[in-house]
mmCIF file of C-alpha atoms and ligand atoms in Angstrom:
data_model
loop_
_atom_site.group_PDB
_atom_site.id
_atom_site.type_symbol
_atom_site.label_atom_id
_atom_site.label_comp_id
_atom_site.label_asym_id
_atom_site.label_seq_id
_atom_site.Cartn_x
_atom_site.Cartn_y
_atom_site.Cartn_z
ATOM 1 C CA MET X 1 40.538 -80.638 -79.844
ATOM 2 C CA SER X 2 41.552 -82.519 -76.735
ATOM 3 C CA ALA X 3 39.799 -81.558 -73.489
ATOM 4 C CA LEU X 4 43.056 -82.058 -71.571
ATOM 5 C CA THR X 5 46.605 -82.309 -72.857
ATOM 6 C CA LEU X 6 49.855 -82.897 -71.010
ATOM 7 C CA GLU X 7 52.869 -82.159 -73.186
ATOM 8 C CA ARG X 8 56.303 -83.397 -72.256
ATOM 9 C CA VAL X 9 55.587 -83.016 -68.596
ATOM 10 C CA SER X 10 58.500 -83.866 -66.244
ATOM 11 C CA HIS X 11 58.440 -83.561 -62.461
ATOM 12 C CA ALA X 12 60.968 -84.384 -59.735
ATOM 13 C CA TYR X 13 60.942 -84.215 -55.951
ATOM 14 C CA GLY X 14 64.708 -83.805 -55.317
ATOM 15 C CA GLU X 15 66.223 -87.072 -56.560
ATOM 16 C CA ILE X 16 62.862 -88.721 -57.171
ATOM 17 C CA VAL X 17 61.577 -88.488 -60.732
ATOM 18 C CA ALA X 18 57.809 -88.724 -60.490
ATOM 19 C CA ALA X 19 57.018 -87.836 -64.133
ATOM 20 C CA ASP X 20 59.427 -88.270 -66.991
ATOM 21 C CA ASP X 21 58.737 -86.547 -70.310
ATOM 22 C CA LEU X 22 55.074 -87.624 -70.307
ATOM 23 C CA ASP X 23 52.619 -86.918 -73.162
ATOM 24 C CA LEU X 24 48.913 -87.699 -72.514
ATOM 25 C CA SER X 25 45.620 -86.287 -73.741
ATOM 26 C CA VAL X 26 41.953 -86.896 -72.905
ATOM 27 C CA GLU X 27 39.344 -86.226 -75.540
ATOM 28 C CA PRO X 28 35.920 -84.657 -74.794
ATOM 29 C CA GLU X 29 33.592 -87.136 -73.104
ATOM 30 C CA GLU X 30 36.392 -89.687 -72.921
ATOM 31 C CA LEU X 31 37.352 -91.508 -69.688
ATOM 32 C CA VAL X 32 41.094 -92.254 -69.405
ATOM 33 C CA CYS X 33 42.487 -94.188 -66.473
ATOM 34 C CA LEU X 34 46.083 -93.588 -65.390
ATOM 35 C CA LEU X 35 47.074 -96.976 -64.113
ATOM 36 C CA GLY X 36 50.340 -98.090 -62.416
ATOM 37 C CA PRO X 37 51.918 -99.466 -59.308
ATOM 38 C CA SER X 38 52.231 -97.453 -56.093
ATOM 39 C CA GLY X 39 54.690 -94.672 -56.316
ATOM 40 C CA CYS X 40 54.989 -94.589 -60.096
ATOM 41 C CA GLY X 41 53.799 -90.915 -60.235
ATOM 42 C CA LYS X 42 50.048 -91.162 -61.021
ATOM 43 C CA THR X 43 48.914 -88.670 -58.329
ATOM 44 C CA THR X 44 51.671 -86.293 -59.286
ATOM 45 C CA VAL X 45 50.453 -86.138 -62.886
ATOM 46 C CA LEU X 46 46.955 -85.563 -61.723
ATOM 47 C CA ARG X 47 47.930 -82.829 -59.320
ATOM 48 C CA ILE X 48 49.904 -81.154 -62.089
ATOM 49 C CA ALA X 49 46.827 -81.223 -64.370
ATOM 50 C CA ALA X 50 44.710 -79.781 -61.574
ATOM 51 C CA GLY X 51 47.195 -77.024 -60.734
ATOM 52 C CA LEU X 52 47.790 -78.385 -57.175
ATOM 53 C CA GLU X 53 51.427 -79.087 -58.020
ATOM 54 C CA PRO X 54 53.454 -76.320 -59.674
ATOM 55 C CA LEU X 55 54.548 -77.331 -63.161
ATOM 56 C CA GLN X 56 58.355 -77.858 -63.450
ATOM 57 C CA GLN X 57 58.648 -78.788 -67.159
ATOM 58 C CA GLY X 58 56.310 -79.173 -70.096
ATOM 59 C CA ARG X 59 52.822 -77.714 -70.657
ATOM 60 C CA VAL X 60 49.282 -78.371 -69.614
ATOM 61 C CA LEU X 61 46.427 -77.388 -71.918
ATOM 62 C CA LEU X 62 42.657 -77.429 -71.264
ATOM 63 C CA ASP X 63 40.509 -77.160 -74.352
ATOM 64 C CA GLY X 64 43.528 -76.082 -76.354
ATOM 65 C CA LYS X 65 44.454 -73.216 -73.998
ATOM 66 C CA VAL X 66 47.718 -73.288 -72.040
ATOM 67 C CA VAL X 67 46.975 -73.302 -68.298
ATOM 68 C CA ALA X 68 50.478 -74.186 -67.220
ATOM 69 C CA GLY X 69 53.761 -73.747 -69.053
ATOM 70 C CA ASP X 70 55.036 -70.919 -71.261
ATOM 71 C CA GLY X 71 55.309 -68.739 -68.107
ATOM 72 C CA ILE X 72 51.652 -69.412 -67.163
ATOM 73 C CA ASP X 73 50.515 -71.349 -64.088
ATOM 74 C CA LEU X 74 46.806 -70.872 -63.414
ATOM 75 C CA PRO X 75 45.580 -71.856 -59.877
ATOM 76 C CA PRO X 76 43.157 -74.779 -59.639
ATOM 77 C CA GLU X 77 40.101 -72.463 -59.193
ATOM 78 C CA ALA X 78 40.883 -70.785 -62.526
ATOM 79 C CA ARG X 79 41.044 -74.037 -64.455
ATOM 80 C CA ASN X 80 37.418 -75.160 -64.263
ATOM 81 C CA VAL X 81 38.210 -78.782 -63.536
ATOM 82 C CA GLY X 82 36.271 -80.972 -61.112
ATOM 83 C CA LEU X 83 38.344 -82.808 -58.461
ATOM 84 C CA VAL X 84 37.494 -85.960 -56.553
ATOM 85 C CA PHE X 85 39.950 -87.369 -53.997
ATOM 86 C CA GLN X 86 40.359 -90.673 -52.282
ATOM 87 C CA ASP X 87 39.228 -89.268 -48.963
ATOM 88 C CA PHE X 88 36.366 -87.327 -50.537
ATOM 89 C CA ALA X 89 37.517 -84.146 -48.668
ATOM 90 C CA LEU X 90 33.947 -82.866 -47.924
ATOM 91 C CA PHE X 91 33.634 -79.812 -45.722
ATOM 92 C CA PRO X 92 32.457 -81.299 -42.394
ATOM 93 C CA HIS X 93 30.704 -78.130 -41.133
ATOM 94 C CA LEU X 94 28.635 -77.755 -44.351
ATOM 95 C CA SER X 95 25.482 -79.650 -45.277
ATOM 96 C CA VAL X 96 25.395 -81.767 -48.397
ATOM 97 C CA ARG X 97 23.533 -78.963 -50.172
ATOM 98 C CA ASP X 98 26.144 -76.373 -49.175
ATOM 99 C CA ASN X 99 29.018 -78.691 -50.026
ATOM 100 C CA VAL X 100 27.696 -79.042 -53.519
ATOM 101 C CA ALA X 101 26.865 -75.314 -53.762
ATOM 102 C CA PHE X 102 30.379 -74.400 -52.670
ATOM 103 C CA GLY X 103 32.012 -73.843 -56.105
ATOM 104 C CA LEU X 104 28.918 -72.159 -57.655
ATOM 105 C CA THR X 105 29.685 -68.619 -56.584
ATOM 106 C CA ARG X 106 29.101 -67.102 -60.074
ATOM 107 C CA LEU X 107 25.449 -68.242 -60.299
ATOM 108 C CA SER X 108 22.441 -66.356 -59.000
ATOM 109 C CA ALA X 109 20.854 -67.760 -55.830
ATOM 110 C CA GLU X 110 18.036 -69.368 -57.767
ATOM 111 C CA ALA X 111 20.273 -70.883 -60.505
ATOM 112 C CA ARG X 112 22.524 -72.157 -57.747
ATOM 113 C CA ARG X 113 19.601 -73.837 -55.925
ATOM 114 C CA ASN X 114 18.484 -75.490 -59.195
ATOM 115 C CA ARG X 115 21.945 -76.663 -60.075
ATOM 116 C CA VAL X 116 22.520 -78.186 -56.647
ATOM 117 C CA SER X 117 19.186 -80.042 -56.850
ATOM 118 C CA ALA X 118 19.766 -81.289 -60.305
ATOM 119 C CA THR X 119 23.319 -82.470 -59.492
ATOM 120 C CA LEU X 120 22.258 -84.229 -56.308
ATOM 121 C CA ALA X 121 19.480 -85.975 -58.210
ATOM 122 C CA GLN X 122 21.983 -86.995 -60.822
ATOM 123 C CA VAL X 123 23.984 -88.911 -58.187
ATOM 124 C CA GLY X 124 20.922 -90.224 -56.315
ATOM 125 C CA MET X 125 21.383 -88.020 -53.244
ATOM 126 C CA ALA X 126 18.473 -85.599 -53.522
ATOM 127 C CA ASP X 127 16.950 -86.898 -50.296
ATOM 128 C CA HIS X 128 20.097 -86.089 -48.300
ATOM 129 C CA ALA X 129 20.532 -82.410 -49.163
ATOM 130 C CA GLY X 130 20.100 -81.297 -45.499
ATOM 131 C CA SER X 131 22.441 -83.959 -44.049
ATOM 132 C CA TYR X 132 25.950 -83.369 -42.793
ATOM 133 C CA PRO X 133 28.891 -85.503 -44.038
ATOM 134 C CA HIS X 134 29.447 -87.345 -40.793
ATOM 135 C CA ARG X 135 25.918 -88.738 -40.984
ATOM 136 C CA LEU X 136 26.555 -90.263 -44.393
ATOM 137 C CA SER X 137 27.952 -93.652 -45.302
ATOM 138 C CA GLY X 138 31.216 -93.938 -47.315
ATOM 139 C CA GLY X 139 29.306 -94.476 -50.550
ATOM 140 C CA GLU X 140 27.086 -91.535 -49.907
ATOM 141 C CA GLN X 141 30.024 -89.315 -49.174
ATOM 142 C CA GLN X 142 31.599 -90.397 -52.433
ATOM 143 C CA ARG X 143 28.447 -89.480 -54.283
ATOM 144 C CA VAL X 144 28.411 -86.060 -52.682
ATOM 145 C CA ALA X 145 32.061 -85.569 -53.569
ATOM 146 C CA LEU X 146 31.233 -86.415 -57.167
ATOM 147 C CA ALA X 147 28.239 -84.014 -57.161
ATOM 148 C CA ARG X 148 30.396 -81.206 -55.686
ATOM 149 C CA ALA X 149 32.956 -81.752 -58.475
ATOM 150 C CA LEU X 150 30.292 -81.960 -61.235
ATOM 151 C CA ALA X 151 28.130 -79.044 -60.118
ATOM 152 C CA PRO X 152 30.104 -76.260 -61.862
ATOM 153 C CA GLN X 153 29.812 -78.349 -65.030
ATOM 154 C CA PRO X 154 33.521 -78.605 -65.677
ATOM 155 C CA LYS X 155 34.835 -79.896 -69.007
ATOM 156 C CA VAL X 156 37.395 -81.977 -67.250
ATOM 157 C CA MET X 157 37.043 -84.204 -64.206
ATOM 158 C CA LEU X 158 40.144 -85.446 -62.304
ATOM 159 C CA LEU X 159 39.655 -88.353 -59.954
ATOM 160 C CA ASP X 160 42.354 -89.750 -57.661
ATOM 161 C CA GLU X 161 41.626 -93.325 -56.485
ATOM 162 C CA PRO X 162 37.992 -92.312 -55.875
ATOM 163 C CA PHE X 163 36.795 -95.709 -54.706
ATOM 164 C CA SER X 164 39.672 -97.026 -52.719
ATOM 165 C CA GLY X 165 38.141 -95.878 -49.378
ATOM 166 C CA LEU X 166 35.096 -98.062 -49.974
ATOM 167 C CA ASP X 167 34.724 -101.785 -49.158
ATOM 168 C CA VAL X 168 34.727 -104.205 -52.102
ATOM 169 C CA GLN X 169 31.026 -104.676 -52.698
ATOM 170 C CA LEU X 170 30.216 -101.012 -52.299
ATOM 171 C CA ARG X 171 33.182 -100.111 -54.499
ATOM 172 C CA HIS X 172 31.786 -102.142 -57.391
ATOM 173 C CA GLN X 173 28.378 -100.528 -57.094
ATOM 174 C CA ILE X 174 29.640 -96.951 -56.702
ATOM 175 C CA ARG X 175 32.062 -97.252 -59.579
ATOM 176 C CA ASP X 176 29.400 -98.515 -61.844
ATOM 177 C CA GLU X 177 27.210 -95.584 -60.881
ATOM 178 C CA THR X 178 30.086 -93.145 -61.212
ATOM 179 C CA LEU X 179 30.851 -94.363 -64.705
ATOM 180 C CA HIS X 180 27.323 -93.633 -65.879
ATOM 181 C CA VAL X 181 27.111 -90.318 -64.085
ATOM 182 C CA LEU X 182 30.423 -89.210 -65.652
ATOM 183 C CA LYS X 183 29.374 -90.362 -69.136
ATOM 184 C CA ARG X 184 26.037 -88.558 -68.883
ATOM 185 C CA SER X 185 27.800 -85.404 -67.693
ATOM 186 C CA GLY X 186 29.822 -85.236 -70.894
ATOM 187 C CA ALA X 187 32.952 -84.310 -69.043
ATOM 188 C CA ALA X 188 36.391 -85.643 -70.119
ATOM 189 C CA THR X 189 37.805 -87.656 -67.198
ATOM 190 C CA LEU X 190 41.276 -88.590 -66.087
ATOM 191 C CA MET X 191 41.134 -91.085 -63.214
ATOM 192 C CA VAL X 192 43.993 -92.492 -61.254
ATOM 193 C CA THR X 193 43.920 -96.057 -60.110
ATOM 194 C CA HIS X 194 46.315 -98.844 -59.232
ATOM 195 C CA ASP X 195 43.722 -101.568 -59.873
ATOM 196 C CA PRO X 196 43.861 -102.971 -63.462
ATOM 197 C CA GLU X 197 40.356 -104.430 -63.258
ATOM 198 C CA GLU X 198 38.975 -101.099 -62.147
ATOM 199 C CA ALA X 199 40.788 -99.334 -64.974
ATOM 200 C CA MET X 200 39.369 -101.788 -67.537
ATOM 201 C CA PHE X 201 35.884 -101.416 -66.070
ATOM 202 C CA MET X 202 35.919 -97.672 -66.173
ATOM 203 C CA ALA X 203 38.119 -96.572 -69.049
ATOM 204 C CA ASP X 204 37.767 -95.967 -72.772
ATOM 205 C CA ARG X 205 41.547 -95.832 -72.722
ATOM 206 C CA VAL X 206 44.070 -96.851 -70.134
ATOM 207 C CA ALA X 207 47.486 -95.198 -69.750
ATOM 208 C CA VAL X 208 49.868 -97.574 -68.067
ATOM 209 C CA MET X 209 52.606 -95.854 -66.095
ATOM 210 C CA ARG X 210 55.792 -97.121 -64.468
ATOM 211 C CA ALA X 211 58.523 -95.165 -62.816
ATOM 212 C CA GLY X 212 57.282 -91.784 -64.068
ATOM 213 C CA ARG X 213 56.934 -92.961 -67.724
ATOM 214 C CA LEU X 214 53.965 -93.942 -69.795
ATOM 215 C CA ILE X 215 54.626 -97.421 -71.077
ATOM 216 C CA GLN X 216 51.482 -97.918 -73.156
ATOM 217 C CA VAL X 217 48.252 -96.078 -73.811
ATOM 218 C CA GLY X 218 45.313 -97.780 -75.490
ATOM 219 C CA ALA X 219 41.885 -99.284 -75.214
ATOM 220 C CA PRO X 220 41.589 -102.133 -72.659
ATOM 221 C CA THR X 221 41.489 -104.695 -75.443
ATOM 222 C CA ASP X 222 44.755 -103.332 -76.958
ATOM 223 C CA LEU X 223 46.529 -103.581 -73.594
ATOM 224 C CA TYR X 224 45.157 -107.052 -72.898
ATOM 225 C CA PHE X 225 45.738 -108.625 -76.255
ATOM 226 C CA ALA X 226 48.722 -106.590 -77.496
ATOM 227 C CA PRO X 227 50.743 -105.621 -74.494
ATOM 228 C CA ARG X 228 53.968 -103.771 -75.406
ATOM 229 C CA ASP X 229 56.093 -105.427 -72.773
ATOM 230 C CA ALA X 230 56.178 -108.075 -70.106
ATOM 231 C CA PHE X 231 55.250 -105.465 -67.438
ATOM 232 C CA VAL X 232 52.031 -104.512 -69.138
ATOM 233 C CA ALA X 233 51.202 -108.155 -69.910
ATOM 234 C CA GLY X 234 51.775 -109.135 -66.315
ATOM 235 C CA PHE X 235 49.965 -106.190 -64.826
ATOM 236 C CA PHE X 236 46.571 -107.302 -66.116
ATOM 237 C CA GLY X 237 46.588 -110.573 -64.132
ATOM 238 C CA ASP X 238 48.415 -113.739 -63.329
ATOM 239 C CA VAL X 239 50.631 -115.047 -66.176
ATOM 240 C CA ASN X 240 52.645 -118.231 -66.767
ATOM 241 C CA ARG X 241 56.297 -117.368 -67.539
ATOM 242 C CA LEU X 242 58.516 -119.652 -69.611
ATOM 243 C CA ASP X 243 62.043 -119.157 -70.931
ATOM 244 C CA GLY X 244 62.939 -119.613 -74.541
ATOM 245 C CA THR X 245 65.329 -118.783 -77.378
ATOM 246 C CA VAL X 246 64.521 -117.471 -80.859
ATOM 247 C CA LYS X 247 65.228 -120.061 -83.530
ATOM 248 C CA ASP X 248 64.168 -119.694 -87.121
ATOM 249 C CA GLY X 249 61.942 -116.808 -86.102
ATOM 250 C CA ARG X 250 60.026 -118.893 -83.587
ATOM 251 C CA VAL X 251 60.148 -119.868 -79.928
ATOM 252 C CA ALA X 252 59.441 -123.455 -78.901
ATOM 253 C CA THR X 253 56.932 -124.077 -76.065
ATOM 254 C CA PRO X 254 55.580 -127.469 -74.787
ATOM 255 C CA PHE X 255 52.377 -126.616 -76.784
ATOM 256 C CA GLY X 256 53.972 -125.826 -80.082
ATOM 257 C CA PRO X 257 55.960 -122.989 -81.442
ATOM 258 C CA LEU X 258 55.112 -119.238 -81.174
ATOM 259 C CA VAL X 259 56.095 -116.713 -83.787
ATOM 260 C CA ALA X 260 58.842 -114.310 -82.441
ATOM 261 C CA ARG X 261 58.077 -111.155 -84.370
ATOM 262 C CA ASN X 262 60.897 -108.608 -84.771
ATOM 263 C CA LEU X 263 63.177 -110.454 -82.504
ATOM 264 C CA ASP X 264 66.796 -111.346 -83.337
ATOM 265 C CA GLU X 265 67.803 -114.901 -83.956
ATOM 266 C CA GLY X 266 69.326 -116.650 -80.960
ATOM 267 C CA ILE X 267 68.304 -114.128 -78.246
ATOM 268 C CA PRO X 268 66.831 -115.253 -74.935
ATOM 269 C CA VAL X 269 63.133 -114.492 -74.610
ATOM 270 C CA GLU X 270 60.429 -114.643 -72.069
ATOM 271 C CA VAL X 271 57.091 -116.282 -73.039
ATOM 272 C CA LEU X 272 54.089 -115.155 -71.098
ATOM 273 C CA ILE X 273 50.910 -117.194 -71.322
ATOM 274 C CA ARG X 274 47.698 -116.103 -69.623
ATOM 275 C CA PRO X 275 46.032 -118.894 -67.651
ATOM 276 C CA GLU X 276 42.945 -118.483 -69.735
ATOM 277 C CA GLY X 277 45.135 -119.122 -72.829
ATOM 278 C CA LEU X 278 45.582 -122.789 -71.894
ATOM 279 C CA HIS X 279 42.536 -124.853 -73.014
ATOM 280 C CA LEU X 280 42.237 -128.362 -71.520
ATOM 281 C CA ARG X 281 40.560 -131.563 -72.581
ATOM 282 C CA PRO X 282 40.959 -135.195 -71.561
ATOM 283 C CA ALA X 283 43.932 -136.805 -73.304
ATOM 284 C CA GLU X 284 43.895 -139.934 -75.353
ATOM 285 C CA GLU X 285 45.585 -142.892 -73.749
ATOM 286 C CA GLY X 286 49.376 -142.511 -73.945
ATOM 287 C CA ASP X 287 52.502 -142.248 -72.009
ATOM 288 C CA MET X 288 53.583 -139.083 -70.289
ATOM 289 C CA PRO X 289 55.523 -137.118 -71.175
ATOM 290 C CA ARG X 290 54.723 -136.229 -74.672
ATOM 291 C CA PRO X 291 54.367 -132.687 -76.153
ATOM 292 C CA GLY X 292 51.051 -131.019 -75.470
ATOM 293 C CA LEU X 293 50.209 -133.108 -72.460
ATOM 294 C CA ALA X 294 50.008 -132.005 -68.890
ATOM 295 C CA ARG X 295 49.415 -133.779 -65.545
ATOM 296 C CA VAL X 296 46.950 -132.223 -63.082
ATOM 297 C CA MET X 297 48.603 -131.239 -59.776
ATOM 298 C CA ALA X 298 45.481 -129.686 -58.215
ATOM 299 C CA SER X 299 42.181 -128.142 -59.206
ATOM 300 C CA ARG X 300 40.483 -125.255 -57.422
ATOM 301 C CA MET X 301 37.059 -123.694 -57.787
ATOM 302 C CA LEU X 302 37.373 -119.892 -57.770
ATOM 303 C CA GLY X 303 33.669 -118.962 -58.345
ATOM 304 C CA ARG X 304 33.337 -117.768 -61.867
ATOM 305 C CA SER X 305 36.207 -119.917 -63.058
ATOM 306 C CA SER X 306 38.294 -122.933 -62.046
ATOM 307 C CA LEU X 307 42.070 -122.868 -61.697
ATOM 308 C CA VAL X 308 43.961 -126.031 -62.673
ATOM 309 C CA HIS X 309 47.562 -126.479 -61.560
ATOM 310 C CA LEU X 310 49.469 -128.365 -64.200
ATOM 311 C CA SER X 311 52.843 -130.067 -64.477
ATOM 312 C CA VAL X 312 54.157 -130.042 -67.950
ATOM 313 C CA ALA X 313 57.292 -131.707 -69.351
ATOM 314 C CA SER X 314 59.736 -129.260 -70.761
ATOM 315 C CA GLY X 315 62.828 -131.060 -72.054
ATOM 316 C CA PRO X 316 64.135 -134.445 -70.892
ATOM 317 C CA ASP X 317 64.119 -133.807 -67.073
ATOM 318 C CA ARG X 318 62.488 -130.492 -66.545
ATOM 319 C CA GLU X 319 58.889 -129.987 -65.305
ATOM 320 C CA LEU X 320 57.059 -126.704 -65.541
ATOM 321 C CA HIS X 321 54.341 -125.694 -63.166
ATOM 322 C CA LEU X 322 51.594 -123.769 -65.039
ATOM 323 C CA HIS X 323 48.153 -122.453 -64.274
ATOM 324 C CA ALA X 324 45.138 -122.896 -66.530
ATOM 325 C CA ARG X 325 41.953 -120.885 -65.885
ATOM 326 C CA ILE X 326 38.759 -122.393 -67.238
ATOM 327 C CA PRO X 327 35.401 -120.612 -67.174
ATOM 328 C CA GLY X 328 32.833 -122.182 -64.866
ATOM 329 C CA ARG X 329 33.293 -125.479 -63.111
ATOM 330 C CA PHE X 330 36.103 -127.701 -64.385
ATOM 331 C CA LEU X 331 37.845 -129.705 -61.642
ATOM 332 C CA PRO X 332 39.880 -132.639 -63.023
ATOM 333 C CA GLU X 333 41.267 -135.114 -60.580
ATOM 334 C CA GLU X 334 44.884 -134.999 -59.416
ATOM 335 C CA ASN X 335 47.238 -136.845 -61.703
ATOM 336 C CA GLN X 336 44.753 -136.877 -64.575
ATOM 337 C CA VAL X 337 46.420 -136.390 -67.904
ATOM 338 C CA LEU X 338 45.013 -133.615 -70.084
ATOM 339 C CA GLU X 339 45.689 -132.384 -73.554
ATOM 340 C CA VAL X 340 46.570 -128.656 -73.688
ATOM 341 C CA GLU X 341 45.759 -126.434 -76.541
ATOM 342 C CA LEU X 342 47.351 -122.985 -76.596
ATOM 343 C CA ASP X 343 45.269 -119.986 -77.592
ATOM 344 C CA ARG X 344 47.993 -117.913 -79.315
ATOM 345 C CA SER X 345 46.114 -114.682 -78.754
ATOM 346 C CA GLN X 346 46.861 -115.073 -75.063
ATOM 347 C CA ALA X 347 50.548 -115.784 -75.384
ATOM 348 C CA PHE X 348 53.280 -113.179 -75.786
ATOM 349 C CA VAL X 349 57.019 -113.237 -76.482
ATOM 350 C CA PHE X 350 59.310 -110.545 -75.172
ATOM 351 C CA PRO X 351 63.097 -110.278 -75.181
ATOM 352 C CA VAL X 352 64.621 -110.862 -71.757
ATOM 353 C CA LYS X 353 65.713 -107.365 -70.545
ATOM 354 C CA PRO X 354 69.356 -107.111 -69.334
ATOM 355 C CA VAL X 355 69.401 -106.791 -65.558
HETATM 356 P P1 ATP Z 1 50.372 -94.109 -54.939
HETATM 357 O O1 ATP Z 1 49.472 -94.989 -55.840
HETATM 358 O O2 ATP Z 1 51.047 -94.845 -53.907
HETATM 359 O O3 ATP Z 1 49.610 -92.880 -54.440
HETATM 360 P P2 ATP Z 1 51.478 -92.686 -57.189
HETATM 361 O O4 ATP Z 1 51.655 -93.513 -58.318
HETATM 362 O O5 ATP Z 1 50.289 -91.818 -57.149
HETATM 363 O O6 ATP Z 1 51.506 -93.546 -55.902
HETATM 364 P P3 ATP Z 1 52.982 -90.304 -56.538
HETATM 365 O O7 ATP Z 1 52.146 -90.071 -55.316
HETATM 366 O O8 ATP Z 1 52.734 -89.402 -57.626
HETATM 367 O O9 ATP Z 1 52.745 -91.803 -57.045
HETATM 368 O O10 ATP Z 1 54.516 -90.320 -56.112
HETATM 369 C C1 ATP Z 1 55.549 -90.603 -57.070
HETATM 370 C C2 ATP Z 1 56.846 -90.533 -56.314
HETATM 371 O O11 ATP Z 1 57.129 -89.230 -55.814
HETATM 372 C C3 ATP Z 1 56.917 -91.509 -55.095
HETATM 373 O O12 ATP Z 1 58.196 -92.022 -54.995
HETATM 374 C C4 ATP Z 1 56.605 -90.529 -53.903
HETATM 375 O O13 ATP Z 1 57.169 -90.998 -52.762
HETATM 376 C C5 ATP Z 1 57.262 -89.265 -54.424
HETATM 377 N N1 ATP Z 1 56.565 -88.061 -53.852
HETATM 378 C C6 ATP Z 1 55.288 -87.741 -54.094
HETATM 379 N N2 ATP Z 1 54.953 -86.559 -53.525
HETATM 380 C C7 ATP Z 1 56.090 -86.133 -52.919
HETATM 381 C C8 ATP Z 1 56.477 -84.992 -52.211
HETATM 382 N N3 ATP Z 1 55.578 -83.963 -51.964
HETATM 383 N N4 ATP Z 1 57.730 -84.900 -51.776
HETATM 384 C C9 ATP Z 1 58.631 -85.804 -52.048
HETATM 385 N N5 ATP Z 1 58.430 -86.915 -52.773
HETATM 386 C C10 ATP Z 1 57.147 -87.093 -53.179
#
């Protein structure tokens, strides 16, 4: 049975539709990231699951029991979910210990003390139990917020952009720690983020949302290698975009044809190629242009990879500007001619949507 289920949830603020007939479930111990651009409705969905936003349409179930819908709308404190917000929302006048103890009213004093110590140890904050939030760094506050949410041992954790208040380096460290703490806790987690890399780092499954709708839900590899549309393909990083037309079930590209599955003959299509899908090697002597060859416009070292700007002939007098990303250091000279090999697992064909 799923730990959290949203069934046909719709929500509007006046004219603005923030959730549109949305179905989503999170399995026990699973971490699902709700990913999408700003304003697409992610926070609204999380708040509905938490009980912070009154449900307008659909149902919310925790562990198979309806907590909202069918005439029921349990308040957040009756749902036994752990909440972590972007701004941590710690109580400033309470010590770390008392912040974490806050939701443990049903335990005896001793059980409460033990639970607080164990949870603070879990997030590496045992030495700060007597401190007050204003004396803590951003990363430490985030750990306390996580401990406070985990202390009642909820079956479901709901996290809203929990790392966005932290600077880049700290964010990477804290999200790594948080992933392992959440996994050890055994809770099912729904986490909101607008950062695709963060979603792929954290999630067992990612739910991609746009304009109140779920576009695709799947494991990071599914979304990356089998995106359902150009929006999903483009959301996970820079892509090269080429125009084409379906002919004999294929689309021509300067690097050979691509199969156009389930697309009507003659329709205009968009070809998306990830920069890492263009493999480069020095070309044999020969005249430009010829199919499969590209001229280097510029090369840039980006750290873990190199980015090569290419000019590629596409038809008699048309040049395309494409990016190739090569792992490590690969910095060919300007104007060098390279042979391009296309990795077809990194290229996608979609129909051009009518505007
Ligand atoms: P962000 O990443 O920017 O926080 P989001 O994907 O979490 O965005 P929501 O905060 O759920 O999106 O907002 C969805 C839409 O609903 C937006 O257009 C937003 O302006 C609108 N909205 C959210 N809360 C309210 C509210 N209380 N009243 C009116 N409109 C709202």
